Amino acid sequence: MSSMGFGGRIALAFLTSFSCVVAAKQGAIDLALENAHISPILYFPSATAELSSRQALHVQLGPLVKDLATTDGKSLVPELDKAWQTFAALQRHVAYLRTQSLEDTQDQTVKSAYDAVATDESVLRTAIDNRVRQVPQDQVSSLGAYALLAARLHADATHASNADLQVYRSSVTKPHERAIADAYNALISAVTSSRGTAASDLATRRAAIARRDQAYDAAAPVAATLLATLVDLENRDAVAQGYANAADRKYESLGLSSDVLNQTLAAVGAESSAYRNYQQIIAEHAARKLGVSPILSAEQDLAAVKPPPIPLSAGRQLILDALRPLGQDYGDRFAALLDPANGRLDLTGGSHRARTGTSIAVYDAPVALYYSGYDGSLRSLSVIAHEGGHAVHRELMNASGIPIYQRTGPNYLFEGFALLNELLVLDRATHIANTPAEREYALERLLSTISFELFASAEETGFERSLYLTASGHAPLDRAQIDKIYQDSITPYEYWPMSDVGTSRQWMQKSLLFEDPLYLVNYLYAAFVAVALLDKAESDPDFARKYAALLRRGFDAEPQTLLQAMGIRLDDPSLAKATSRFFQARTAELQSLYVSEAHAPFSAR
Ligand SMILES: [Zn+2]
């Protein structure tokens, strides 16, 4: 007995000291992660070396562009090799200066150096494209690695802009569009005030929400004029280039036809009851927790669970575990990226630092990850998984040595791959949750991400497309027309009444409408790509190998061909159904957690 008791105490003492060691080690890892910095010598041995290399490249650029323009067919390929090597060298400076400017947003010298290199890069890219465009069709195959570039440029040339249109675009259309985006940002920052809108006292909160809505309402006519003018400018530019309207032009540039888009919107629309059901469950839960009925859509987030922050070391482990279906090599690369010792990671917050998450793109050097804003939430872990995903994708394309022009492709594929990482992390968080509260929190995040990326994107894409189609060939739209188009676009999806979510404020808040016309469609297809990949990751035993091959090959074919290699077709009607089934199953899990919480005699939260 005594010896057992003694042994037990020893064991306990050992365990205590062991867990202290573990805790101390975890603490040290957390500290190292929190203070992780991108190494100042990751891209150049010193600031002096960077500057002299940058100046030398700038001097070489003029002669290089001239040689490229005048080179004959025989020496074109070696000349293009040289040009792309220079492009990669310039990008290394972009990476260096970008990192510096993220770490200190106030540094004007770095900013102007960055702008200068970016300009050199675009001058070189234009020179490359202009020369390759001149290669006659029957000689394209002699271009070897550049044949695909030539084929793409020739395909674009069917809608080539003439010189007059180019001049008009750069002197009238583009400056107008920039002015519209600036005016929009000034307008919105003047009306945005969330003061009191999250107050726990109902009367205070509702008064604040009403004040905010009135401010938006007063600004709506101006916002409508800005948006209508932008739509008109874009449509006119597209018509001058031989397209029916700007929406058709954009979708064609993404390799998507109007037919595919119609099918997608119809397929998502057919699953809208799953979205309404989800919205209703969230709304009723929030109404019960806040003790108010009916609840406003603006209040639903106030009831969300806020669990204790996840330490970075645990968060990193969660990400690496979640990404296991993507294969050993992918996981090893991600782990190396998230190892502070490698100097490719920056998670430090602080003053003068850019509040953003991004990957540092470079072609002939290590990629890096920057994120300031880690707060221990699942949302911030998603950002690391997402941006780190962009970094590892770039690293894999670099490792395969494909031509640099093939390392860039449609945004919806890039974003789809990154979104897959987010979904894997959130899905894993739902499975490893230790308590119902943790599981509820993870499910809320997962469902909110899918519903936002898929259903809200379908609403937005439908709305933006209708704007451009309705305005095409007509006088610019007014506020009443925009409101009506907005309501018509979202009504088929929504649980919330239009008096709540169908107001001008809702479309006014969508800044991309004003800043990057017709970009929103990318989110819709990114969601489709991500959920289709998630489905394959679970169902295809050979998924990791195929996915690695997909990432490594970059964009050596049209998006549809790339996806076909994974067995994915964007126009496959069952894609939306499969997503919807997954979404409904996880919604049902959340609902049952809500139900048992409501029936618990005393709620801890
Ligand atoms: Zn992204």
Coordinates of C-alpha atoms and ligand atoms in Angstrom, one line a residue:
M1 CA 0.0 0.0 0.0
S2 CA 2.6 2.5 1.2
S3 CA 4.9 1.7 -1.6
M4 CA 2.1 2.1 -4.0
G5 CA 1.1 5.3 -2.4
F6 CA 4.7 6.4 -2.6
G7 CA 5.0 5.3 -6.2
G8 CA 1.8 7.2 -6.9
R9 CA 3.1 10.4 -5.5
I10 CA 6.3 10.0 -7.4
A11 CA 4.4 9.5 -10.5
L12 CA 2.2 12.5 -9.8
A13 CA 5.2 14.6 -9.0
F14 CA 6.8 13.5 -12.2
L15 CA 3.7 14.3 -14.2
T16 CA 3.4 17.7 -12.6
S17 CA 7.0 18.6 -13.4
F18 CA 6.6 17.1 -16.9
S19 CA 3.5 19.1 -17.6
C20 CA 5.3 22.2 -16.3
V21 CA 8.1 21.5 -18.8
V22 CA 5.5 21.0 -21.6
A23 CA 3.7 24.3 -20.6
A24 CA 7.0 26.1 -20.5
K25 CA 8.0 24.7 -23.9
Q26 CA 4.5 25.6 -25.3
G27 CA 5.0 29.1 -23.9
A28 CA 8.4 29.4 -25.6
I29 CA 6.9 28.2 -28.9
D30 CA 4.0 30.7 -28.6
L31 CA 6.5 33.5 -27.9
A32 CA 8.6 32.5 -30.9
L33 CA 5.5 32.5 -33.1
E34 CA 4.2 35.8 -31.8
N35 CA 7.6 37.4 -32.4
A36 CA 8.2 35.7 -35.7
H37 CA 9.8 38.0 -38.3
I38 CA 10.5 37.7 -42.0
S39 CA 14.3 37.6 -42.2
P40 CA 15.7 40.8 -43.5
I41 CA 18.2 38.7 -45.6
L42 CA 15.6 36.4 -47.0
Y43 CA 15.8 38.1 -50.4
F44 CA 19.1 40.1 -50.3
P45 CA 22.2 39.9 -48.2
S46 CA 21.9 43.6 -47.2
A47 CA 19.9 46.8 -47.9
T48 CA 22.9 48.1 -49.9
A49 CA 23.0 44.9 -52.1
E50 CA 19.3 45.3 -52.7
L51 CA 19.6 48.9 -53.8
S52 CA 22.5 48.4 -56.2
S53 CA 20.8 45.4 -57.7
R54 CA 17.6 47.4 -58.2
Q55 CA 19.4 50.3 -59.8
A56 CA 21.3 47.9 -62.1
L57 CA 18.1 46.3 -63.2
H58 CA 16.5 49.6 -63.9
V59 CA 19.4 50.6 -66.2
Q60 CA 19.2 47.3 -68.1
L61 CA 15.5 47.6 -68.6
G62 CA 15.5 50.1 -71.5
P63 CA 18.0 48.2 -73.7
L64 CA 16.2 44.9 -72.9
V65 CA 12.8 46.3 -74.0
K66 CA 14.4 47.6 -77.2
D67 CA 16.1 44.3 -78.0
L68 CA 12.9 42.5 -77.4
A69 CA 11.0 44.7 -79.8
T70 CA 13.5 44.4 -82.6
T71 CA 14.6 40.8 -82.2
D72 CA 13.9 38.4 -85.1
G73 CA 12.1 35.1 -84.9
K74 CA 15.3 33.1 -84.6
S75 CA 16.6 34.7 -81.4
L76 CA 13.1 35.4 -79.9
V77 CA 13.1 32.4 -77.5
P78 CA 16.5 33.2 -75.8
E79 CA 15.5 36.8 -75.7
L80 CA 12.2 35.9 -74.0
D81 CA 14.1 33.7 -71.5
K82 CA 16.3 36.7 -70.7
A83 CA 13.2 38.9 -70.3
W84 CA 11.5 36.5 -67.9
Q85 CA 14.7 36.1 -65.8
T86 CA 14.7 39.8 -65.4
F87 CA 11.0 39.7 -64.5
A88 CA 11.8 37.2 -61.7
A89 CA 14.7 39.4 -60.6
L90 CA 12.4 42.4 -60.4
Q91 CA 9.8 40.4 -58.5
R92 CA 12.4 39.6 -55.9
H93 CA 12.7 43.3 -55.3
V94 CA 8.9 43.6 -55.1
A95 CA 8.9 40.9 -52.5
Y96 CA 11.7 42.6 -50.5
L97 CA 10.0 46.1 -50.6
R98 CA 6.6 44.7 -50.0
T99 CA 7.8 43.1 -46.8
Q100 CA 9.4 46.3 -45.7
S101 CA 6.3 48.3 -46.4
L102 CA 4.1 45.9 -44.5
E103 CA 6.4 46.2 -41.5
D104 CA 6.4 49.9 -41.7
T105 CA 3.5 51.5 -43.6
Q106 CA 4.9 55.0 -42.9
D107 CA 8.1 54.5 -44.8
Q108 CA 7.7 56.7 -47.9
T109 CA 11.1 55.8 -49.4
V110 CA 10.2 52.1 -49.5
K111 CA 6.8 53.0 -50.9
S112 CA 8.1 54.9 -53.8
A113 CA 10.8 52.3 -54.5
Y114 CA 8.1 49.7 -54.5
D115 CA 6.0 51.7 -57.0
A116 CA 9.1 52.2 -59.3
V117 CA 9.9 48.5 -59.4
A118 CA 6.2 47.6 -60.0
T119 CA 6.3 50.1 -62.9
D120 CA 9.4 48.5 -64.3
E121 CA 7.8 45.1 -64.1
S122 CA 4.7 46.2 -65.9
V123 CA 6.8 47.9 -68.6
L124 CA 8.6 44.7 -69.2
R125 CA 5.4 42.6 -69.2
T126 CA 3.9 44.8 -71.8
A127 CA 7.0 44.6 -73.9
I128 CA 6.9 40.8 -73.7
D129 CA 3.2 40.6 -74.6
N130 CA 3.6 43.1 -77.5
R131 CA 6.5 41.1 -79.0
V132 CA 4.8 37.7 -78.6
R133 CA 1.6 39.0 -80.1
Q134 CA 3.4 39.7 -83.3
V135 CA 4.4 36.1 -83.8
P136 CA 2.4 34.8 -86.8
Q137 CA -0.2 32.1 -86.0
D138 CA 1.7 29.4 -88.0
Q139 CA 4.9 30.0 -86.1
V140 CA 3.4 29.9 -82.6
S141 CA 4.4 26.2 -82.1
S142 CA 8.1 27.1 -82.6
L143 CA 8.0 29.2 -79.4
G144 CA 8.3 26.1 -77.2
A145 CA 7.5 27.1 -73.6
Y146 CA 6.0 30.4 -74.8
A147 CA 3.6 28.8 -77.3
L148 CA 0.7 28.9 -74.8
L149 CA 1.4 32.6 -74.0
A150 CA 1.2 33.4 -77.7
A151 CA -2.0 31.3 -78.1
R152 CA -3.6 33.2 -75.2
L153 CA -2.6 36.6 -76.6
H154 CA -3.9 35.7 -80.0
A155 CA -7.2 34.6 -78.6
D156 CA -7.5 37.9 -76.7
A157 CA -6.8 39.8 -80.0
T158 CA -10.2 38.9 -81.4
H159 CA -11.5 41.7 -79.1
A160 CA -8.3 43.8 -79.5
S161 CA -8.7 47.4 -78.6
N162 CA -7.6 49.9 -81.2
A163 CA -5.2 52.7 -80.3
D164 CA -8.0 55.3 -80.0
L165 CA -9.9 53.2 -77.5
Q166 CA -6.7 52.6 -75.5
V167 CA -6.1 56.4 -75.3
Y168 CA -9.7 57.0 -74.3
R169 CA -9.5 54.3 -71.7
S170 CA -6.4 55.6 -70.0
S171 CA -7.3 59.3 -70.2
V172 CA -11.0 59.1 -69.5
T173 CA -12.4 55.8 -68.3
K174 CA -9.8 54.6 -65.8
P175 CA -9.3 58.0 -64.1
H176 CA -13.1 58.3 -63.8
E177 CA -13.3 54.9 -62.3
R178 CA -10.6 55.7 -59.8
A179 CA -12.4 58.9 -58.9
I180 CA -15.6 56.9 -58.3
A181 CA -13.8 54.5 -56.0
D182 CA -12.3 57.4 -54.1
A183 CA -15.6 59.2 -53.8
Y184 CA -17.3 56.0 -52.6
N185 CA -14.7 55.4 -49.9
A186 CA -15.0 59.0 -48.7
L187 CA -18.8 58.7 -48.7
I188 CA -18.9 55.4 -46.8
S189 CA -16.3 56.4 -44.2
A190 CA -18.4 59.5 -43.4
V191 CA -21.6 57.4 -42.7
T192 CA -20.1 54.4 -41.1
S193 CA -20.5 54.5 -37.3
S194 CA -21.1 51.4 -35.3
R195 CA -21.2 53.3 -32.0
G196 CA -23.9 51.7 -29.8
T197 CA -25.1 49.2 -32.4
A198 CA -23.8 46.3 -30.2
A199 CA -25.1 47.8 -26.9
S200 CA -26.6 45.2 -24.6
D201 CA -29.5 47.5 -23.8
L202 CA -32.2 47.0 -26.4
A203 CA -33.5 50.6 -26.6
T204 CA -30.0 52.0 -26.9
R205 CA -29.0 49.4 -29.5
R206 CA -32.1 49.9 -31.7
A207 CA -31.7 53.7 -31.6
A208 CA -28.1 53.4 -32.7
I209 CA -29.0 51.0 -35.5
A210 CA -31.8 53.3 -36.7
R211 CA -29.4 56.3 -36.7
R212 CA -26.9 54.3 -38.7
D213 CA -29.6 53.3 -41.2
Q214 CA -30.7 56.9 -41.6
A215 CA -27.2 58.0 -42.4
Y216 CA -26.9 55.4 -45.1
D217 CA -30.3 56.3 -46.4
A218 CA -29.3 59.9 -46.8
A219 CA -26.1 58.9 -48.6
A220 CA -27.9 56.4 -50.9
P221 CA -28.7 58.8 -53.8
V222 CA -25.1 59.7 -54.2
A223 CA -23.9 56.1 -53.9
A224 CA -26.4 55.1 -56.6
T225 CA -25.1 57.8 -58.9
L226 CA -21.6 56.6 -58.4
L227 CA -22.5 53.0 -59.0
A228 CA -24.6 53.8 -62.1
T229 CA -21.9 55.9 -63.6
L230 CA -19.3 53.1 -63.1
V231 CA -21.6 50.6 -64.7
D232 CA -22.2 52.9 -67.6
L233 CA -18.5 53.6 -68.1
E234 CA -17.6 49.9 -68.0
N235 CA -20.4 48.9 -70.3
R236 CA -19.4 51.6 -72.9
D237 CA -15.8 50.4 -72.7
A238 CA -16.8 46.8 -73.3
V239 CA -19.1 47.7 -76.2
A240 CA -16.3 49.7 -77.9
Q241 CA -14.2 46.5 -77.6
G242 CA -16.9 44.5 -79.4
Y243 CA -18.6 42.9 -76.4
A244 CA -22.4 43.1 -75.6
N245 CA -21.6 44.5 -72.2
A246 CA -19.0 44.5 -69.4
A247 CA -20.4 41.5 -67.6
D248 CA -20.1 39.3 -70.7
R249 CA -16.5 40.5 -71.2
K250 CA -15.5 39.7 -67.6
Y251 CA -17.0 36.3 -67.6
E252 CA -15.4 35.4 -70.9
S253 CA -12.0 36.5 -69.5
L254 CA -12.5 34.0 -66.7
G255 CA -13.2 31.2 -69.1
L256 CA -16.9 31.2 -68.1
S257 CA -19.8 31.5 -70.5
S258 CA -23.1 33.1 -69.8
D259 CA -24.6 29.6 -70.0
V260 CA -22.3 28.3 -67.3
L261 CA -23.1 31.3 -65.1
N262 CA -26.9 30.8 -65.6
Q263 CA -26.6 27.2 -64.7
T264 CA -24.5 27.9 -61.6
L265 CA -27.0 30.6 -60.3
A266 CA -29.9 28.3 -61.0
A267 CA -28.2 25.4 -59.2
V268 CA -27.4 27.5 -56.1
G269 CA -30.9 29.0 -56.2
A270 CA -32.4 25.6 -56.2
E271 CA -30.7 24.9 -52.8
S272 CA -31.7 28.2 -51.3
S273 CA -34.1 26.6 -48.8
A274 CA -31.0 25.2 -47.0
Y275 CA -29.7 28.7 -46.7
R276 CA -33.1 30.1 -45.4
N277 CA -33.3 27.2 -42.9
Y278 CA -29.8 28.0 -41.7
Q279 CA -30.6 31.8 -41.4
Q280 CA -33.8 31.0 -39.4
I281 CA -32.0 28.7 -37.0
I282 CA -29.3 31.3 -36.3
A283 CA -32.0 34.1 -36.0
E284 CA -34.2 32.2 -33.6
H285 CA -31.2 31.1 -31.5
A286 CA -30.0 34.7 -31.3
A287 CA -33.5 36.0 -30.6
R288 CA -33.8 33.6 -27.6
K289 CA -30.3 34.5 -26.2
L290 CA -30.9 38.2 -26.6
G291 CA -34.5 37.9 -25.3
V292 CA -35.9 39.9 -28.2
S293 CA -38.4 39.1 -31.0
P294 CA -38.4 39.7 -33.8
I295 CA -34.6 40.2 -34.0
L296 CA -32.9 42.4 -36.6
S297 CA -30.3 40.8 -39.0
A298 CA -27.8 43.4 -37.6
E299 CA -28.2 41.8 -34.2
Q300 CA -27.6 38.1 -34.9
D301 CA -23.8 38.1 -34.4
L302 CA -24.3 39.6 -30.9
A303 CA -25.3 36.1 -29.6
A304 CA -22.3 34.3 -31.0
V305 CA -20.1 32.2 -28.7
K306 CA -16.8 33.8 -27.7
P307 CA -14.5 31.1 -26.4
P308 CA -11.0 31.7 -24.9
P309 CA -8.3 32.4 -27.5
I310 CA -6.4 29.5 -29.0
P311 CA -2.6 29.9 -28.4
L312 CA -0.6 30.1 -31.6
S313 CA 1.3 26.8 -31.0
A314 CA -2.0 25.0 -30.6
G315 CA -3.4 26.8 -33.6
R316 CA -0.5 25.9 -35.7
Q317 CA -0.9 22.2 -34.8
L318 CA -4.6 22.4 -35.6
I319 CA -3.8 23.8 -39.1
L320 CA -1.1 21.2 -39.8
D321 CA -3.4 18.4 -38.7
A322 CA -6.3 19.8 -40.7
L323 CA -4.2 20.0 -43.9
R324 CA -3.1 16.3 -43.7
P325 CA -5.5 15.2 -46.5
L326 CA -3.4 17.4 -48.8
G327 CA -0.5 15.1 -48.5
Q328 CA 2.9 14.8 -46.7
D329 CA 4.8 17.1 -49.0
Y330 CA 2.2 19.9 -48.7
G331 CA 2.1 19.5 -44.9
D332 CA 5.9 19.6 -44.7
R333 CA 6.0 22.8 -46.7
F334 CA 3.3 24.4 -44.6
A335 CA 5.2 23.4 -41.4
A336 CA 8.4 24.9 -42.7
L337 CA 6.5 28.1 -43.5
L338 CA 5.1 28.3 -40.0
D339 CA 8.5 27.6 -38.4
P340 CA 9.8 31.0 -37.1
A341 CA 13.4 29.7 -37.4
N342 CA 13.1 29.8 -41.2
G343 CA 12.5 33.6 -41.3
R344 CA 9.5 33.3 -43.7
L345 CA 6.8 34.1 -41.2
D346 CA 5.6 37.3 -39.6
L347 CA 2.8 37.3 -37.1
T348 CA 3.8 40.4 -35.1
G349 CA 1.3 43.1 -34.6
G350 CA 2.2 46.6 -33.7
S351 CA 2.1 50.3 -34.7
H352 CA 2.9 51.4 -38.2
R353 CA 2.4 47.8 -39.4
A354 CA -0.1 46.9 -42.1
R355 CA -3.2 45.4 -40.6
T356 CA -3.6 42.6 -43.2
G357 CA -2.8 39.0 -44.0
T358 CA -1.0 38.2 -47.3
S359 CA 1.6 35.9 -48.9
I360 CA 4.8 37.3 -50.4
A361 CA 4.9 36.3 -54.0
V362 CA 8.4 35.6 -55.5
Y363 CA 9.6 33.3 -58.3
D364 CA 13.2 32.4 -57.4
A365 CA 13.4 32.7 -53.6
P366 CA 11.5 31.5 -50.6
V367 CA 7.8 32.6 -50.3
A368 CA 6.7 34.1 -47.0
L369 CA 3.6 34.8 -45.0
Y370 CA 2.6 38.0 -43.2
Y371 CA -0.3 38.4 -40.9
S372 CA -0.9 41.0 -38.2
G373 CA -4.1 40.5 -36.4
Y374 CA -3.9 37.1 -34.8
D375 CA -6.4 37.2 -31.9
G376 CA -6.7 33.5 -31.1
S377 CA -10.1 33.1 -32.9
L378 CA -10.9 30.4 -35.4
R379 CA -11.3 33.3 -37.9
S380 CA -7.7 34.3 -37.5
L381 CA -6.5 30.7 -37.8
S382 CA -8.5 30.6 -41.1
V383 CA -6.6 33.6 -42.3
I384 CA -3.3 31.8 -41.7
A385 CA -4.5 28.6 -43.4
H386 CA -5.8 30.7 -46.4
E387 CA -2.8 33.0 -46.9
G388 CA -0.3 30.3 -46.1
G389 CA -2.2 28.2 -48.7
H390 CA -1.4 30.9 -51.3
A391 CA 2.3 30.8 -50.2
V392 CA 2.6 27.0 -50.5
H393 CA 0.8 27.0 -53.9
R394 CA 3.3 29.5 -55.2
E395 CA 6.1 27.5 -53.7
L396 CA 4.9 24.4 -55.5
M397 CA 4.7 26.2 -58.8
N398 CA 8.2 27.6 -58.3
A399 CA 9.5 24.1 -57.5
S400 CA 8.1 22.6 -60.7
G401 CA 9.9 25.3 -62.7
I402 CA 7.0 26.0 -65.1
P403 CA 7.2 29.3 -67.1
I404 CA 6.5 32.3 -64.9
Y405 CA 3.5 33.4 -67.0
Q406 CA 1.8 30.1 -66.1
R407 CA 2.1 30.7 -62.4
T408 CA -0.8 33.2 -62.6
G409 CA -4.4 32.3 -63.3
P410 CA -8.0 33.1 -62.7
N411 CA -8.6 34.4 -59.2
Y412 CA -11.4 32.0 -58.5
L413 CA -9.0 29.0 -58.8
F414 CA -6.3 30.7 -56.6
E415 CA -9.0 31.6 -54.0
G416 CA -10.7 28.2 -54.3
F417 CA -7.5 26.5 -53.3
A418 CA -7.0 28.9 -50.3
L419 CA -10.6 28.5 -49.3
L420 CA -10.2 24.7 -49.2
N421 CA -7.6 25.2 -46.5
E422 CA -10.1 27.3 -44.4
L423 CA -12.8 24.7 -44.7
L424 CA -10.4 21.9 -43.7
V425 CA -9.4 23.9 -40.6
L426 CA -12.9 24.8 -39.6
D427 CA -14.2 21.3 -40.3
R428 CA -11.4 19.8 -38.2
A429 CA -12.2 22.2 -35.4
T430 CA -15.8 20.9 -35.2
H431 CA -14.5 17.3 -34.9
I432 CA -11.8 17.9 -32.2
A433 CA -14.0 20.2 -30.0
N434 CA -13.8 19.2 -26.4
T435 CA -17.0 20.7 -25.2
P436 CA -20.4 21.5 -26.7
A437 CA -19.6 25.2 -26.6
E438 CA -16.4 24.7 -28.6
R439 CA -18.2 22.5 -31.1
E440 CA -21.0 25.1 -31.4
Y441 CA -18.4 27.9 -32.0
A442 CA -16.6 25.8 -34.7
L443 CA -19.9 24.9 -36.4
E444 CA -21.0 28.5 -36.4
R445 CA -17.7 29.5 -38.1
L446 CA -17.8 26.7 -40.6
L447 CA -21.4 27.4 -41.6
S448 CA -21.0 31.1 -41.7
T449 CA -18.0 30.7 -44.0
I450 CA -19.8 28.3 -46.4
S451 CA -23.0 30.4 -46.4
F452 CA -21.2 33.6 -47.0
E453 CA -18.9 32.2 -49.8
L454 CA -21.6 30.3 -51.6
F455 CA -25.1 31.8 -51.0
A456 CA -24.1 35.4 -50.4
S457 CA -21.8 35.2 -53.4
A458 CA -24.6 33.9 -55.5
E459 CA -26.8 36.8 -54.4
E460 CA -24.0 39.3 -55.1
T461 CA -23.1 37.8 -58.5
G462 CA -26.7 37.7 -59.6
F463 CA -27.2 41.3 -58.5
E464 CA -24.0 42.7 -60.1
R465 CA -24.7 40.8 -63.4
S466 CA -28.3 42.2 -63.4
L467 CA -27.0 45.7 -62.9
Y468 CA -24.8 45.5 -66.0
L469 CA -27.4 43.7 -68.2
T470 CA -30.2 46.1 -67.2
A471 CA -28.2 49.2 -67.8
S472 CA -26.7 48.0 -71.1
G473 CA -28.0 50.3 -73.9
H474 CA -30.1 52.4 -71.5
A475 CA -29.8 55.6 -69.5
P476 CA -27.8 55.2 -66.3
L477 CA -29.7 53.5 -63.5
D478 CA -31.2 55.5 -60.5
R479 CA -31.4 54.5 -56.9
A480 CA -35.0 53.1 -57.1
Q481 CA -33.9 50.8 -60.0
I482 CA -30.8 49.7 -58.2
D483 CA -32.8 48.9 -55.0
K484 CA -35.3 47.0 -57.1
I485 CA -32.6 45.0 -58.9
Y486 CA -31.0 44.2 -55.5
Q487 CA -34.2 43.0 -53.9
D488 CA -35.1 40.9 -56.9
S489 CA -31.7 39.3 -56.8
I490 CA -31.7 38.4 -53.1
T491 CA -35.4 37.6 -52.5
P492 CA -35.2 34.1 -53.8
Y493 CA -32.5 33.3 -51.2
E494 CA -33.5 35.2 -48.0
Y495 CA -35.2 34.3 -44.8
W496 CA -35.0 37.9 -43.5
P497 CA -37.7 40.4 -44.6
M498 CA -36.7 42.8 -47.4
S499 CA -37.6 45.7 -45.1
D500 CA -34.5 44.6 -43.1
V501 CA -32.0 43.1 -45.7
G502 CA -33.3 44.7 -48.9
T503 CA -32.4 48.3 -48.2
S504 CA -29.8 50.5 -50.1
R505 CA -27.4 50.1 -47.1
Q506 CA -26.9 46.5 -48.0
W507 CA -25.6 47.1 -51.5
M508 CA -23.8 50.3 -50.5
Q509 CA -21.6 48.2 -48.1
K510 CA -20.3 46.0 -50.9
S511 CA -17.2 47.9 -51.6
L512 CA -16.0 45.7 -54.4
L513 CA -18.9 46.8 -56.5
F514 CA -17.3 50.2 -56.5
E515 CA -13.6 49.3 -56.4
D516 CA -13.3 46.3 -58.6
P517 CA -16.2 46.0 -61.1
L518 CA -17.5 42.4 -61.6
Y519 CA -14.9 40.8 -59.3
L520 CA -17.5 39.3 -57.0
V521 CA -18.1 36.3 -59.4
N522 CA -14.7 35.0 -58.3
Y523 CA -16.0 34.3 -54.8
L524 CA -18.9 32.3 -56.1
Y525 CA -16.7 30.0 -58.2
A526 CA -14.0 29.9 -55.5
A527 CA -16.6 28.4 -53.2
F528 CA -17.7 25.9 -55.8
V529 CA -14.1 24.8 -56.3
A530 CA -13.3 24.6 -52.6
V531 CA -16.4 22.5 -51.6
A532 CA -15.9 20.3 -54.6
L533 CA -12.2 19.7 -53.6
L534 CA -13.3 19.1 -50.0
D535 CA -15.7 16.5 -51.2
K536 CA -12.9 14.8 -53.3
A537 CA -10.5 15.0 -50.4
E538 CA -13.0 12.8 -48.4
S539 CA -14.0 10.5 -51.2
D540 CA -11.0 10.0 -53.5
P541 CA -8.2 7.9 -51.9
D542 CA -5.7 9.2 -54.5
F543 CA -6.7 12.9 -53.8
A544 CA -3.4 14.0 -52.3
R545 CA -1.4 13.0 -55.3
K546 CA -3.8 14.5 -57.8
Y547 CA -4.1 17.7 -55.8
A548 CA -0.3 18.1 -55.6
A549 CA -0.1 17.6 -59.4
L550 CA -2.8 20.2 -59.9
L551 CA -1.0 22.8 -57.8
R552 CA 2.4 22.1 -59.3
R553 CA 1.2 22.4 -62.9
G554 CA 0.0 26.0 -62.3
F555 CA -2.1 27.3 -65.1
D556 CA -0.8 25.4 -68.2
A557 CA -4.4 24.9 -69.4
E558 CA -7.8 26.5 -69.2
P559 CA -9.5 26.3 -65.8
Q560 CA -12.1 23.8 -66.9
T561 CA -9.4 21.4 -68.1
L562 CA -7.4 21.8 -64.9
L563 CA -10.5 21.0 -62.8
Q564 CA -11.4 18.1 -65.0
A565 CA -8.2 16.4 -64.0
M566 CA -9.7 16.4 -60.5
G567 CA -13.0 15.1 -61.7
I568 CA -14.7 18.4 -61.1
R569 CA -17.0 20.2 -63.6
L570 CA -18.2 23.6 -62.7
D571 CA -21.4 23.1 -64.7
D572 CA -22.2 19.8 -62.9
P573 CA -25.6 20.3 -61.4
S574 CA -24.9 17.8 -58.6
L575 CA -22.1 20.0 -57.3
A576 CA -24.5 22.5 -55.6
K577 CA -26.6 19.5 -54.3
A578 CA -23.5 17.9 -52.7
T579 CA -22.5 21.2 -51.1
S580 CA -26.1 21.7 -49.9
R581 CA -26.2 18.2 -48.3
F582 CA -22.9 18.9 -46.5
F583 CA -24.2 22.3 -45.4
Q584 CA -27.6 20.9 -44.2
A585 CA -26.0 18.0 -42.2
R586 CA -23.7 20.5 -40.3
T587 CA -26.7 22.9 -39.8
A588 CA -28.6 20.1 -38.2
E589 CA -25.7 19.4 -35.8
L590 CA -25.7 23.1 -34.8
Q591 CA -29.4 23.1 -34.4
S592 CA -29.3 20.1 -32.0
L593 CA -26.6 21.8 -29.9
Y594 CA -28.9 24.9 -29.7
V595 CA -31.8 22.7 -28.7
S596 CA -30.0 21.0 -25.9
E597 CA -28.6 24.3 -24.8
A598 CA -32.1 25.8 -24.6
H599 CA -33.3 22.8 -22.5
A600 CA -30.4 23.0 -20.1
P601 CA -31.8 24.2 -16.7
F602 CA -29.0 26.8 -16.2
S603 CA -27.0 28.1 -19.1
A604 CA -23.4 28.7 -18.2
R605 CA -23.2 31.3 -21.0
Ligands
ZN1 ZN -6.9 34.7 -51.0

